[in-house]
Structures are given as C-alpha cells and as structure tokens.
XYZ file of C-alpha atoms in Angstrom:
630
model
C 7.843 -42.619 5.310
C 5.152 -44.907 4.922
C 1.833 -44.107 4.009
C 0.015 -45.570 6.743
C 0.339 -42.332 8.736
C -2.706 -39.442 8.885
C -2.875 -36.051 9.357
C -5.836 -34.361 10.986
C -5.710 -30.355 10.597
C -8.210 -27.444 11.945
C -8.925 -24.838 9.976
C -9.645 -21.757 12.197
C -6.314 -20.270 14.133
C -4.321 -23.362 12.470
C -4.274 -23.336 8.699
C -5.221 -19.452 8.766
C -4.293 -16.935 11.077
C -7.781 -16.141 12.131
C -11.317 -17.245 13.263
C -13.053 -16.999 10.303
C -16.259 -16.469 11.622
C -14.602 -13.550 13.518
C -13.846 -11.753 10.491
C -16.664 -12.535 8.631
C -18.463 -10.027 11.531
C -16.194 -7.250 10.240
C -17.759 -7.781 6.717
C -21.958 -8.103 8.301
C -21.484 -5.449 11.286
C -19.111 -2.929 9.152
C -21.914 -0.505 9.810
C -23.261 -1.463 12.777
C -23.023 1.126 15.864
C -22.507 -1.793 18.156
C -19.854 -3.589 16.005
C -17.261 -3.806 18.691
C -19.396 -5.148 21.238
C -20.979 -7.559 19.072
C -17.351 -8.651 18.070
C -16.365 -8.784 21.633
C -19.313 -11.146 22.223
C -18.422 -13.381 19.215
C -14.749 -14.166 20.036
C -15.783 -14.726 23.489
C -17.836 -17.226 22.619
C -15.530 -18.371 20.165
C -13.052 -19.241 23.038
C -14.837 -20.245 25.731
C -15.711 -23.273 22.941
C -12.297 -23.985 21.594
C -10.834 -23.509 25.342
C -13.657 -26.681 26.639
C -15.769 -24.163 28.733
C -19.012 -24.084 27.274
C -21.196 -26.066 24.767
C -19.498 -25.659 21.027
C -23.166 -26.467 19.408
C -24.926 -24.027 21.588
C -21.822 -20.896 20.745
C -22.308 -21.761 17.099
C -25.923 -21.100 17.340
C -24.935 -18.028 18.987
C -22.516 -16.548 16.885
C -24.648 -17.225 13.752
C -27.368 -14.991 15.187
C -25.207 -12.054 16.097
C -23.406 -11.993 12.850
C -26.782 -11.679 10.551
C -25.008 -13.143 7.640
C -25.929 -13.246 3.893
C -24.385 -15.528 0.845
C -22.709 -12.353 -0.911
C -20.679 -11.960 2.577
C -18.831 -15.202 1.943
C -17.616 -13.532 -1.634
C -15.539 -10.730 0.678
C -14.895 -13.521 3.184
C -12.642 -15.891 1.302
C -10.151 -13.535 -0.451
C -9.633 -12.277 3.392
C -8.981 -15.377 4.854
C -6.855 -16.588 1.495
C -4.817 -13.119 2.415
C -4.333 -14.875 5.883
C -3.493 -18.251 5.657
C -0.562 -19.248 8.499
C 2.983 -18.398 7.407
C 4.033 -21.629 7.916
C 0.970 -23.231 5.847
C 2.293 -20.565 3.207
C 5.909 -22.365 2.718
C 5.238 -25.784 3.170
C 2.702 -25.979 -0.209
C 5.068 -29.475 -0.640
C 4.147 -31.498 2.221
C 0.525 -30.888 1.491
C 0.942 -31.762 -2.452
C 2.933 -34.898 -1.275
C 0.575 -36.402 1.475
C -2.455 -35.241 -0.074
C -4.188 -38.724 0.176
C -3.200 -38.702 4.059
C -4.274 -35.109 4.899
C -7.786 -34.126 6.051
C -9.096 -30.727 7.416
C -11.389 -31.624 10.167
C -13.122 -28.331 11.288
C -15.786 -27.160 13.217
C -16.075 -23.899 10.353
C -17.795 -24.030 6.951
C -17.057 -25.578 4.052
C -18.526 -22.439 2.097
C -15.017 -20.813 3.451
C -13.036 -23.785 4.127
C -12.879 -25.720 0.895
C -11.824 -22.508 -1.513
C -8.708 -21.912 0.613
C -7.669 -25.458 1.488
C -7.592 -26.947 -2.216
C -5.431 -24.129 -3.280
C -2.915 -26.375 -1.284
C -3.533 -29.287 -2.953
C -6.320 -30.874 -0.274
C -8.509 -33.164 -1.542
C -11.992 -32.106 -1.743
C -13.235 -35.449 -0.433
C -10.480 -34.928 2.806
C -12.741 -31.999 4.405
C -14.780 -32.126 7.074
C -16.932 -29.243 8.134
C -20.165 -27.855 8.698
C -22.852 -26.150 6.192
C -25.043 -23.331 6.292
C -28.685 -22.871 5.682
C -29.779 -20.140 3.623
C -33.353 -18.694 3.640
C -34.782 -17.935 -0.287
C -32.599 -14.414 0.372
C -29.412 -16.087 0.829
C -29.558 -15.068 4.823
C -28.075 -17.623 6.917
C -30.631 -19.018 9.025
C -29.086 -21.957 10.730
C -26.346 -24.735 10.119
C -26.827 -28.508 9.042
C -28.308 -30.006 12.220
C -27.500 -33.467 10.914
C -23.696 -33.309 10.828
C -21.731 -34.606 13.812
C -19.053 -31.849 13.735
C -21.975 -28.920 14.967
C -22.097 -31.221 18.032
C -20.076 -31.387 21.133
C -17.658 -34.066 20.883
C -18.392 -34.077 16.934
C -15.043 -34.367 15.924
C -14.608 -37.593 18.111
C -17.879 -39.038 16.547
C -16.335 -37.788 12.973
C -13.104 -39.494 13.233
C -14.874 -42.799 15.451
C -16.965 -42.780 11.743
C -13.617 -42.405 9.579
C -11.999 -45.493 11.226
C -8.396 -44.784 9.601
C -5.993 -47.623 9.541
C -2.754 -46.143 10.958
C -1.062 -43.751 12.864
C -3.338 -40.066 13.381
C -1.925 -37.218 13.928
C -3.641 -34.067 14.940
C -3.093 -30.403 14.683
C -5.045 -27.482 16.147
C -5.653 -25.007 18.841
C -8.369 -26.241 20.809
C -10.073 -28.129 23.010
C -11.831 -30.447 20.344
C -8.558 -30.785 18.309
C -7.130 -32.225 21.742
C -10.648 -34.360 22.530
C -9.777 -36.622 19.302
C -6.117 -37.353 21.241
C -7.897 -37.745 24.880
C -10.541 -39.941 23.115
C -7.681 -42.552 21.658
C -8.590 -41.897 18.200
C -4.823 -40.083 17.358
C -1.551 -41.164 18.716
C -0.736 -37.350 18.825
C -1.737 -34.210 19.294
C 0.040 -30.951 18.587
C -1.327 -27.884 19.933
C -1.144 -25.282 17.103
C 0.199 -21.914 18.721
C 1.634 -20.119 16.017
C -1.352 -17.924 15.460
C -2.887 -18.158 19.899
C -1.370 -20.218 22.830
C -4.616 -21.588 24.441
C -3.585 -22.355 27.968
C -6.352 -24.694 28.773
C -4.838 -26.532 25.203
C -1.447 -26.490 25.746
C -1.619 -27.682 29.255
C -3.135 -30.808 28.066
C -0.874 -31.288 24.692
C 2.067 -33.681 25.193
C 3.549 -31.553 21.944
C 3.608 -28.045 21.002
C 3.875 -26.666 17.656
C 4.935 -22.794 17.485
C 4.876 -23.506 13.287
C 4.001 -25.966 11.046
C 7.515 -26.453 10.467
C 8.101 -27.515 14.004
C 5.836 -30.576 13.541
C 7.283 -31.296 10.244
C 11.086 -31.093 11.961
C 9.880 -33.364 14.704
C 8.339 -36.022 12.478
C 10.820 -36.165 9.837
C 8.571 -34.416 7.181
C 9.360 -32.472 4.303
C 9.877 -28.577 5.073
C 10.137 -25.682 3.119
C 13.341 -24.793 5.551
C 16.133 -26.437 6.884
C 15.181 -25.532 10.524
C 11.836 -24.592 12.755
C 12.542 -21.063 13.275
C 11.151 -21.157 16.346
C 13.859 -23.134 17.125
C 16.674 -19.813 17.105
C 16.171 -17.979 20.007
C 17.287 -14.414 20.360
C 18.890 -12.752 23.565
C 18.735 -9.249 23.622
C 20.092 -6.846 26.121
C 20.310 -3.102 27.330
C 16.660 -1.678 26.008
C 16.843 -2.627 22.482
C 14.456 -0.847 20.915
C 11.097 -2.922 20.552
C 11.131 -3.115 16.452
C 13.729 -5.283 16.745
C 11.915 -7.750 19.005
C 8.893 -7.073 16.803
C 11.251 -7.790 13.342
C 12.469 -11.005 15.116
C 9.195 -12.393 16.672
C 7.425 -11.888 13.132
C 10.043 -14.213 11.337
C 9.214 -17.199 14.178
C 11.995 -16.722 16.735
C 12.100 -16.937 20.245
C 12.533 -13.569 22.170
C 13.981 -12.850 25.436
C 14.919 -9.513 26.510
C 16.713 -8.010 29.628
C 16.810 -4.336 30.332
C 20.384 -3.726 31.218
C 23.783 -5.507 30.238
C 24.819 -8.110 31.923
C 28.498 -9.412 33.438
C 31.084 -11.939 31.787
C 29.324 -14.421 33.987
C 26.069 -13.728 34.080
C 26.487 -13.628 30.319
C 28.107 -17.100 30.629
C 25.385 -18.328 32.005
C 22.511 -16.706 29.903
C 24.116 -17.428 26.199
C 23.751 -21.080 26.201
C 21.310 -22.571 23.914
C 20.951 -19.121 22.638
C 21.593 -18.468 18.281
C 21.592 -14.924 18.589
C 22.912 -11.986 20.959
C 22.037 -8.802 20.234
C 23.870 -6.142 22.717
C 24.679 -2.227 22.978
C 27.935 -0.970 24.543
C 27.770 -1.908 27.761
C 27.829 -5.524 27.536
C 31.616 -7.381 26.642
C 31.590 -10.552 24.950
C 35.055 -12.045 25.461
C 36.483 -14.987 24.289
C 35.333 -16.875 27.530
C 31.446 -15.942 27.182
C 31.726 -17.494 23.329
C 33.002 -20.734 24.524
C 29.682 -20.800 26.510
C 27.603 -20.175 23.543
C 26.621 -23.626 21.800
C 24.573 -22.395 19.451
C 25.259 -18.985 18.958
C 25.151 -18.047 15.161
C 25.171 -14.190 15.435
C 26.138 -11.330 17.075
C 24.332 -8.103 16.886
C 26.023 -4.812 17.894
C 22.852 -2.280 17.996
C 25.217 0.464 18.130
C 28.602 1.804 15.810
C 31.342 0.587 17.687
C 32.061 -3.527 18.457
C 35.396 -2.990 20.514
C 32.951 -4.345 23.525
C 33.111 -7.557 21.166
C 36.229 -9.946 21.119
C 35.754 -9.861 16.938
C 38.993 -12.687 16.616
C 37.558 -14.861 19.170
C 33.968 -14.737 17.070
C 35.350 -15.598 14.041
C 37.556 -18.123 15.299
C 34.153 -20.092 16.361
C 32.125 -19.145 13.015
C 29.692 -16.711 14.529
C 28.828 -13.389 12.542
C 29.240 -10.041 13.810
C 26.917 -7.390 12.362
C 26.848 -3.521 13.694
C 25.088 -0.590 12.703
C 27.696 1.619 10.899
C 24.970 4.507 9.495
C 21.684 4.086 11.730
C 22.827 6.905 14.412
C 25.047 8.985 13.105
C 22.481 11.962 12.309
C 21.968 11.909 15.847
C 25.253 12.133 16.719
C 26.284 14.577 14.525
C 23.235 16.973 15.305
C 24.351 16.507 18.902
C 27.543 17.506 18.516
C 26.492 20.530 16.880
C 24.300 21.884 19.454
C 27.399 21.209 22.225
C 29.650 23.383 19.924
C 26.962 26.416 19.903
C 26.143 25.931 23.619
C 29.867 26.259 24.568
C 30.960 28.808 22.664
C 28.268 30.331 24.303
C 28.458 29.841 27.783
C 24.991 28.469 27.559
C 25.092 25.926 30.896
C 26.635 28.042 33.192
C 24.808 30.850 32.352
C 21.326 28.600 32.584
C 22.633 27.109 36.309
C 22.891 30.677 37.564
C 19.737 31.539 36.275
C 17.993 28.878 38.446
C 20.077 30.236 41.256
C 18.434 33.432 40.500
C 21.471 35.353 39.784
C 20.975 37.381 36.500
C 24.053 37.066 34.487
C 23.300 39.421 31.135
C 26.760 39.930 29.456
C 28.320 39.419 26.152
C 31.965 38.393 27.835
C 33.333 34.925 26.465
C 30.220 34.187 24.161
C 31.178 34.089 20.398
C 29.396 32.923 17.272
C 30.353 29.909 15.383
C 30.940 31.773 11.957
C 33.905 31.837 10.884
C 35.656 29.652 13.437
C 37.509 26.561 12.566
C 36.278 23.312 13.231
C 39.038 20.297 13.408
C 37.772 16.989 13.139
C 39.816 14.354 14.113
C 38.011 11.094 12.501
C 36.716 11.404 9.108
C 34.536 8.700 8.768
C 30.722 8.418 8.610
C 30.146 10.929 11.625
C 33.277 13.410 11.094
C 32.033 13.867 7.406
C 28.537 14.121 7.784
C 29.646 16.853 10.387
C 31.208 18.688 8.414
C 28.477 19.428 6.086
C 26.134 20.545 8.513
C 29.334 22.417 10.346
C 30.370 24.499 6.888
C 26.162 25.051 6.706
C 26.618 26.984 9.733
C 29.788 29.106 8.344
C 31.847 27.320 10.274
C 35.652 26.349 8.562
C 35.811 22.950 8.303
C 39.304 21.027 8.687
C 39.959 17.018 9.374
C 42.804 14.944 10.181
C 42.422 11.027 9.361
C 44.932 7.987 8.853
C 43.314 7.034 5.898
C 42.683 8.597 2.167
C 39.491 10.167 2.585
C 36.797 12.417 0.053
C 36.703 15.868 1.474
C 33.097 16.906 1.175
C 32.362 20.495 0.913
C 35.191 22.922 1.110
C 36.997 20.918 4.191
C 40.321 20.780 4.560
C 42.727 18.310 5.033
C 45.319 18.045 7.264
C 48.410 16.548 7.325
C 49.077 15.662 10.836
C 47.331 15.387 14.288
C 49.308 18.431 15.275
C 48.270 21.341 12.433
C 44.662 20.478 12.920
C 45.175 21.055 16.499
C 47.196 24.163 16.455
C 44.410 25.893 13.761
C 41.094 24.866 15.045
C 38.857 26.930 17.620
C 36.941 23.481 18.334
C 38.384 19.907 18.237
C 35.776 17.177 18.241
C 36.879 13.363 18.097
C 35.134 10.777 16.405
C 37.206 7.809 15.715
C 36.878 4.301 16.203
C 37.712 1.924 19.286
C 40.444 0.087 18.456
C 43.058 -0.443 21.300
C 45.441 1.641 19.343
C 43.307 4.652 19.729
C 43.850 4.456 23.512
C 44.983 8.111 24.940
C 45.053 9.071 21.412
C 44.681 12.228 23.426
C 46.687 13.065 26.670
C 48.732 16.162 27.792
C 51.043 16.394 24.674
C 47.909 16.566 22.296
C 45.928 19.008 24.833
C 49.010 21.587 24.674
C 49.399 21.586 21.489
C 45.668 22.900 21.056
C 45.181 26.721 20.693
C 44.501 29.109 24.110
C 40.835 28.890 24.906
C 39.761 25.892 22.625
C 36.808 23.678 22.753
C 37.366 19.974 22.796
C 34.406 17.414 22.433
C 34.625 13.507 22.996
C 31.331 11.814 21.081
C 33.752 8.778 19.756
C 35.235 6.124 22.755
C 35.903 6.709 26.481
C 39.218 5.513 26.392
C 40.391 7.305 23.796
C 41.360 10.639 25.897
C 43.022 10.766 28.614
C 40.896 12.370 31.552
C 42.957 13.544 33.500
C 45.231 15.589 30.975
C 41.453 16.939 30.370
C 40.859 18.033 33.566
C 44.271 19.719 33.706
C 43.438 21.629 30.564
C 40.130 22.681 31.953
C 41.444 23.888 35.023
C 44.482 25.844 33.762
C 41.924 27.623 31.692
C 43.870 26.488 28.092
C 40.715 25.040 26.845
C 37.469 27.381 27.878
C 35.093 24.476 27.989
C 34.747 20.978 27.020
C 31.689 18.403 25.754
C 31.862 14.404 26.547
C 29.388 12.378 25.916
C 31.670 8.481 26.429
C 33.707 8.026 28.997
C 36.380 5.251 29.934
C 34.469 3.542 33.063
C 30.877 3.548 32.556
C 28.075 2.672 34.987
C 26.483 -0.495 34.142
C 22.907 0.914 34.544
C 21.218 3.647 35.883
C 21.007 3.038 38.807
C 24.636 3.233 39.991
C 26.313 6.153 40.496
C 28.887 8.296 37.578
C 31.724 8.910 38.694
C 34.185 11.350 37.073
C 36.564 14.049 38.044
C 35.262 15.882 35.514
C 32.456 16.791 37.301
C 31.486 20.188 38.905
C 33.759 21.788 35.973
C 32.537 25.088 34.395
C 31.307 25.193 31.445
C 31.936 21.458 30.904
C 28.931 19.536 29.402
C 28.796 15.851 30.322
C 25.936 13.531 28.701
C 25.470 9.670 29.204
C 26.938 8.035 26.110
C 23.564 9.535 24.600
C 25.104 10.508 21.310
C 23.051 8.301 19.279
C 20.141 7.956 21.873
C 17.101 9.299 19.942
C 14.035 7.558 19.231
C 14.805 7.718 15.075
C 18.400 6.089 15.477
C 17.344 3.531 17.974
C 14.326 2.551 15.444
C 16.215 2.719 12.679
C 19.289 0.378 14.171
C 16.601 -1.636 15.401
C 15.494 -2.097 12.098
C 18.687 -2.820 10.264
C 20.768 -4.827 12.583
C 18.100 -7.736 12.525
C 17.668 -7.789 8.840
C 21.604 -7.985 8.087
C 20.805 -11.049 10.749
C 18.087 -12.437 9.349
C 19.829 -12.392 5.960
C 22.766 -14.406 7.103
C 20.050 -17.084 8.836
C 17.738 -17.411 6.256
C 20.378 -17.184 3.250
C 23.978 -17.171 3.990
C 24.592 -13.321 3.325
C 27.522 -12.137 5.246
C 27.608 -8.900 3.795
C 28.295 -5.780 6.334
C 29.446 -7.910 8.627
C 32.620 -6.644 10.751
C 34.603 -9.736 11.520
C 33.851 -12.119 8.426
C 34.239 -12.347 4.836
C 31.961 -10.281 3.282
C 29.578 -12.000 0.560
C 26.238 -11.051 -1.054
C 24.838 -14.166 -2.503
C 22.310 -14.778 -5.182
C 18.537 -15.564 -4.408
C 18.512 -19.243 -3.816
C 16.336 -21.132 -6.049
C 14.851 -24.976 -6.283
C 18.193 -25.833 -4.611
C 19.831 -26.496 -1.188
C 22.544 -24.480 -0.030
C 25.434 -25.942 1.763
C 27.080 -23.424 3.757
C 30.520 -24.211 5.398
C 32.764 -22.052 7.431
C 36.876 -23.324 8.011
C 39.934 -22.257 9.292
C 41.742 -20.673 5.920
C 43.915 -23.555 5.750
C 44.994 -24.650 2.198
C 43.303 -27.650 0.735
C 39.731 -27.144 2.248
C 37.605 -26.245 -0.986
C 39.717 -29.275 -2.797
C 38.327 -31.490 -0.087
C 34.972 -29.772 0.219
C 34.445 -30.401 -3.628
C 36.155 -34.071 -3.255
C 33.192 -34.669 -0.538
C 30.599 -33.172 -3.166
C 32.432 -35.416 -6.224
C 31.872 -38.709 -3.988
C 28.605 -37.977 -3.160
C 27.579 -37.617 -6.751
C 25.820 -33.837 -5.981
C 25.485 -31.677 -8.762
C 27.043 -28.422 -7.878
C 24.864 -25.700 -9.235
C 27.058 -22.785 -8.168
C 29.753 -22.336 -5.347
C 30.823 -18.954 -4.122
C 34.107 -18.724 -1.612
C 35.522 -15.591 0.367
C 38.120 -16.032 3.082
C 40.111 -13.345 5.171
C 43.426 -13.992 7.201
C 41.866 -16.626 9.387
C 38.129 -17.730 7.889
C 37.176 -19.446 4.979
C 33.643 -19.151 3.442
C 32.252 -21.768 1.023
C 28.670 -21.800 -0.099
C 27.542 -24.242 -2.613
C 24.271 -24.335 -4.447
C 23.262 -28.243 -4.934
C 20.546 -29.794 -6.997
C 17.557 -31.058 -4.228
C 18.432 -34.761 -5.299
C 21.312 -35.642 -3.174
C 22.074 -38.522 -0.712
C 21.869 -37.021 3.037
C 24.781 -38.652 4.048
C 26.846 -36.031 2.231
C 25.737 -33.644 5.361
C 27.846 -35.847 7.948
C 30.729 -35.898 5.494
C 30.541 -32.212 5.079
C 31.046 -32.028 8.505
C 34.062 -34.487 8.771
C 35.987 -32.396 6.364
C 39.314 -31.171 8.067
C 39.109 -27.853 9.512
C 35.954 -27.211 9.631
C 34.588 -24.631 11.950
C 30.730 -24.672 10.956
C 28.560 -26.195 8.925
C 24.835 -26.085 7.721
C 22.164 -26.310 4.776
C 19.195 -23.927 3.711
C 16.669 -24.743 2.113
C-alpha cells in the first residue's frame, strides 16, 4: 500500500470504549448526592453534540462546569481509560506501529487524557489533535483553550482544511463531526465507528460501517491482528437459548440473531444461509438438505446432550464442527429423576389430585420407601453413574446394565444382560443415548420381563420405548406407575397441543422433556457450548467435538495457522506439504488427526510467506475446507 493514504481517528467511543469526560465525572462527583443526575446531564449533552443536535462548543462549556474538575483527577482518569481502550484497538497494536507517520487522532477531548493512551500504540505525538484545559493556580479546571479550532463547531473541518494532506483521508469515529470532515470533502471516507455505540443520526449518513477496527482494516486491505472481522460470523440461535450464550458470543464481535422456538427443514433452509454458526436444542433437525443450504456455516452447537436431531455424517462430510454439551445438565437430570422415583413409590400425584378434589385419601396402602429397593439402570454413562451415587446415598441398591466396559462407582452392580437387571430391580430408569439402534430398545418383551409392580422411568430419548407396550403395562397393572419426561413425537412449541395415550394414567408422571431444564444447566451449557465454539473459530481446536477428529492444539504464536479439512483420501498431507515445499513456507509445526471419513491438517507457518500459497491450498485435491488464523 502506498503511503499516500491517511487515517483520521476519534478518540472518545472509537479508540476507547468510553466518553472520557463521562468517566472522569465518576472520579469529581464520587461523593456527590446528585451524581447520577449530574451524569445523566453530562452524557446527554455529550450526545446531543456528537449526534449534530446542539452546539459542540457551547456542551463543552457545559460539561466542564458540572464536572468541577481538578489536575489530580486526570492521575485516576488515564489508568481508567488505558483499562478501556476498544478491543479491536487492543489487537491491532501493528497497523498503528506500521502507519504511524499516516495516523492522526483528531478529537474533540483533551490531550491531558488523550496523548498518554494513544502513544502507548505507537502514535506520534506530533499526529494529535485535541483540546487543552485551563487550570486556575489550584489546578481546578476553569475553562478550555479558546483559541483552538477543534472547541468550535465545525472545528474538525477547519483542523483538517489547516492540515491540507496530500492523499487519500480516511476517517473513523462515532459522530456527527467525524462524519462533517466526509460531508465537507476533506476525506474520501468515512466509517462510522459502532463497536463501542451505533449513533443513528451517524450511521444514517455513513456510506461505511465499522462494527471493529478490524472491519475497516478487512475492507481496505490493512494489516489485522486476525484473519477475519468477527463481526463478520454471524450466529443463529434457536429454541430459548439461554441469554449467556448470546452475551458470550456478542462480547467476542459476532452477529446475534435469536428465534424463540425451532424451526422446520424449510424454514431452516431458508434462515441458515450466510449464517457461520447454528446453535439449536432438540427440537430443531438439521438434515443433510438444510446443510447444503448453509454457505458459510462453520459450526454446529447442540445446547443440549443428545445430537441424534443432527445428521452428524452429513456435517462432517461438508467440514462443519459439531459440539454438544455432554456434562452441563446432567445434575439436573439426575436430581430429577430422583424425586420421580420417591414420588412414585409413593403415590405422591394421585394422592395430591384427590386432594384438590377434596377427597381425603390418608392411607399407607401401595406407598413404600426407597431403602433397600433395587435400582436398575439401563445406561451407564454420565447420567446413569452420577445416579447412582446419589441413588446408593439414599440406601437404595444400585445395579446397571451397559454395552460397554464401564467403572462401577460405589457399591453398584453390574449386570450381565438387559434381562437380569430387569428381572431384579424394583425401579428401571433409562438413560441411554439416541442412536437409531436404540429404537424400541424397550417394547412388550422387555416390559414382561420386568418384576410385578415395577417402576419404569424414560429421562433418555422418546423413541427409545415403545409407548404403547407402556401403556399396556400400565394398564394391566404389571408396572404400578411410570415417569417420562421425552417422548417420540414432540410438540414443536408450546403452544400446540401434547398428545399421548399415556395421558389420564394413574400414577403416571409426564414432564415436557424438562430433564435438564433448570436455570444452572441451561447457564452452564450456555456457557460451555460457545467456548468449545469459539475455540475452534479463533484457534482450530476441535476437541469435544462429536462428529470430527478430536485435536487440542498448542497456543499459536508469531505465526499463521493454515487449517485444512479433506476427505481421508491417501496422498493429501503429501500434497498439502508439496504445496507448502513450492511455496517456500517454513513449516513451524503441523499437527494431523483423521477419522473414517475426515482428515485434519493444521500447520503452523512462519508470517513471511507468499499469499498465493492460500489459493493453492485450496486447489489441493480433496479438499473439503480451508482457512488461516492469525
């Protein structure tokens, strides 16, 4: 790039986060009774100016008086605003070190503020432009230098009119007198800064928006500190996720849209394009026809255990991630589970319903303690176990049946087969995964070979029982009550109607797929499904993902990472290398995983490389995916 070009930056709500003047009255009115309402009156006036609605020179005036503002308050002022310079001012230190000559901060602020922060970043002291103060023998500030243009209105236009530069200008801020310089024809751009506030007066003007500083630097062919504008992934998330994942992914610069209940194959169809991440619950299906919609998905989030509502195959297949949350809920579950097992062996919702009928039902017939009675779990995995525990806490005898080698925690029992944990236990309760070979895992053979008077419970999959060998059960009085919580044929939302024939059965408890509906698993799903995402976005880390080779990769350091995803074909790391060897890149480390169908190649380069080795990357036969990090 030549270096004809010039870059004109505001200080306030662009390089930092925050009006500084606005946080230099929490410092002077700390004490002050009427702190919010002077504060209130401040950043009013602070946006009427930078919005174009009132007089900047006459709001300055203003504001100084109501802060009351001595010398020693600009000692607590700078480490503040140094604490809360913009993120993306934070991680692109190089493209201020590198255009130093060509970058100014033009400000209507203070230099008493301005200048410690910006030359941290390698500005020029000479490149900034702002007001001074006026201090009174006891270091009050009385006033502001009268004689420089930029207290004025318009003073930035009669600053940069002065400056004359000899090339292209262009500008970045939030308001209205970052845009005057562009109205005024002294900038051939202007970017309206709205990674800290969206002005709408501002960006209604701008011809260009900037969400980050890495935006501008993406659209201008500048040097980042990442390989993409974050900004630039946009996030689709369905069915209620909980809000800290929105808050998680808004925070690291993405794009956020939500919807509050799942949505069809086509509606889905529709929605996924231009979208790089999905995050869904149960409810939602993503087949293989919804993923040939999605252009520019990267990742799939299942905020939930199971991804059998996810074609996993098809996902790979077109290099996009699928991460679940394996450990978030299952406390929930399991806790539920264990109050269903006391309120059945109890009797507890019948007797309750007759109760608000007003019929008083005080007997001891068919209640029983949980002591001593045997527990089969069928599904030994993160739930079943963790069950168990709090099940042999209660007294309970603890047995388990599971097709794979599993620790026994506590004193439970294995079991052979299926059938001598279900001929033993006083309570069956299923937890095992969706996979389509689990389908009527339990029918009428299973159901009869349970003991007289069992308890069954269902907190796993729907269609892994089937419902109506249930109901027969029920009704023949062989099992004396029943708790499911998943069943095979949901309702989309909750609005429509359940449907079940299990319904109107005694002493049968039936609960909305709410197993792992509590505010602490939701949070804490919410909080570890996006990170596992983030990882993989930010630095390649596929690890915990269910559908692709799992990989935790170094910290990446003073080096691009090329990250390439192929059909596990021989040859492809031979011609991925050959590419590299061409190219003359010097590898710095290479890492590869593959499963049945996937290969996963990341290689560490050194910075200096010639960017035509990107297109040739993704020539290489078989490729799926490919892209860098930086």
């Amino acid at each position: 790039m030549s270096k004809d070009k010039y870059f004109i930056i505001d200080f306030d709500s662009t390089f930092t986060q925050v009006e500084a003047l606005d946080e230099l009255g929490e410092i002077t009115l700390h004490d002050d009774e009427r702190k919010d309402q002077i504060l209130q009156e401040i950043k009013d006036l602070t946006n009427s100016a930078m919005e174009g609605k009132s007089s900047f020179t006459v709001g300055l005036s203003k504001r100084l008086a109501l802060l009351k503002a001595n010398k020693k308050d600009l000692q607590q002022l700078i480490p503040r605003l140094r604490d809360k310079v913009s993120e993306s001012i934070k991680r692109n230190r190089e493209f201020f070190t590198e255009f130093s000559d060509n970058i100014f901060i033009v400000s209507s602020g203070f230099k008493e503020f301005i200048t410690p922060i910006v030359t941290e970043y390698g500005i020029k002291e000479e490149n900034i432009f702002a007001n001074t103060f006026l201090f009174d023998e006891n270091g009050n500030i009385i006033g502001f230098d009268e004689a420089n243009v930029l207290c004025l209105d318009k003073g930035k236009i009669k600053l940069l009119e002065t400056m004359a530069l000899k090339g292209d200008v262009y500008v970045l801020g939030d308001g209205y007198t970052d845009y005057e310089i562009k109205e005024a024809g002294l900038a051939n751009k202007f970017y309206a800064f709205t990674e800290n506030i969206a002005r709408d007066s501002v960006v209604a003007k701008a011809e260009h928006i900037a969400p980050s500083l890495d935006e501008f630097l993406y659209q201008n062919k500048l040097p980042m500190a990442i390989s993409y504008p974050k900004n630039r992934i946009r996030a689709l998330l369905l069915e209620n996720i909980h809000p800290k994942a929105v808050e998680l992914f808004k925070k690291e610069g993405y794009q956020v849209e939500t919807v509050a209940g799942a949505l069809s194959e086509e509606e889905l169809c529709e929605r996924i394009k231009d979208v790089s991440i999905l995050g869904i619950r149960s409810k939602t299906h993503v087949t293989k026809k919804v993923l040939k919609h999605a252009n520019k998905l990267m990742s799939i989030g299942a905020f939930c255990i199971g991804t059998n509502q996810i074609d996993l195959t098809a996902a790979l297949d077109a290099g996009i991630t699928v991460f679940n949350a394996p450990f978030s809920n299952t406390r929930s579950v399991v806790e539920l589970a264990i109050g269903q097992i006391i309120m059945l062996s109890r009797n507890i919702f019948d007797k309750s319903e007759k109760m608000h009928r007003g019929e008083w039902d005080k007997s001891a017939a068919g209640s029983f303690e949980v002591r001593d009675k045997k527990l089969g779990i069928v599904g030994y995995g993160n739930i079943g176990s963790q069950l168990s525990v709090l099940a042999e806490s209660l007294g309970m005898e603890v047995y388990y049946y599971d097709v794979v080698e599993k620790l026994q925690l506590g004193n439970a029992r294995k079991c052979e087969t299926l059938t001598e944990l279900l001929e033993i236990a006083d309570f069956v309760t299923l937890h095992v995964d969706g996979r389509s070979s689990n389908k009527n895992l339990f029918g009428e053979a299973e159901f009869a070979a349970m003991k007289e008077g069992a308890i069954f419970l269902n907190l796993s999959r729907g269609h892994v029982v089937d419902l109506s060998s249930l109901v027969g059960a029920l009704k023949t009085g062989k099992l004396r009550g029943a708790a499911v919580d998943v069943f095979p044929e949901e309702p989309a939302n909750n609005s429509e109607e359940f449907v079940s024939e299990l319904r109107g059965l005694p002493n049968v408890i039936l609960t909305p797929h709410i197993g792992g509906s509590t505010l602490e698993a939701q949070q804490n799903i919410a909080d570890f499904v996006p990170k596992r995402i983030m990882q993989y976005i930010n630095a390649g880390n596929t690890y915990q993902s269910v559908n692709f080779p799992n990989i935790q990769l170094p910290e990446l350091n003073n080096a691009h990472r090329l990250i390439h995803i192929h059909q596990n074909v021989p040859g492809v790391l031979a011609n991925i290398n050959k590419v590299l060897a061409s190219n003359h890149v010097n590898i710095l480390g290479q890492y590869l995983k593959t499963n049945e169908r996937v290969g996963y190649v990341i290689t560490d380069i050194d910075k200096a490389y010639d960017k035509t080795v990107v297109n040739d990357m993704k020539q290489v036969p078989h490729t799926i995916k490919f892209r860098i990090l930086y």
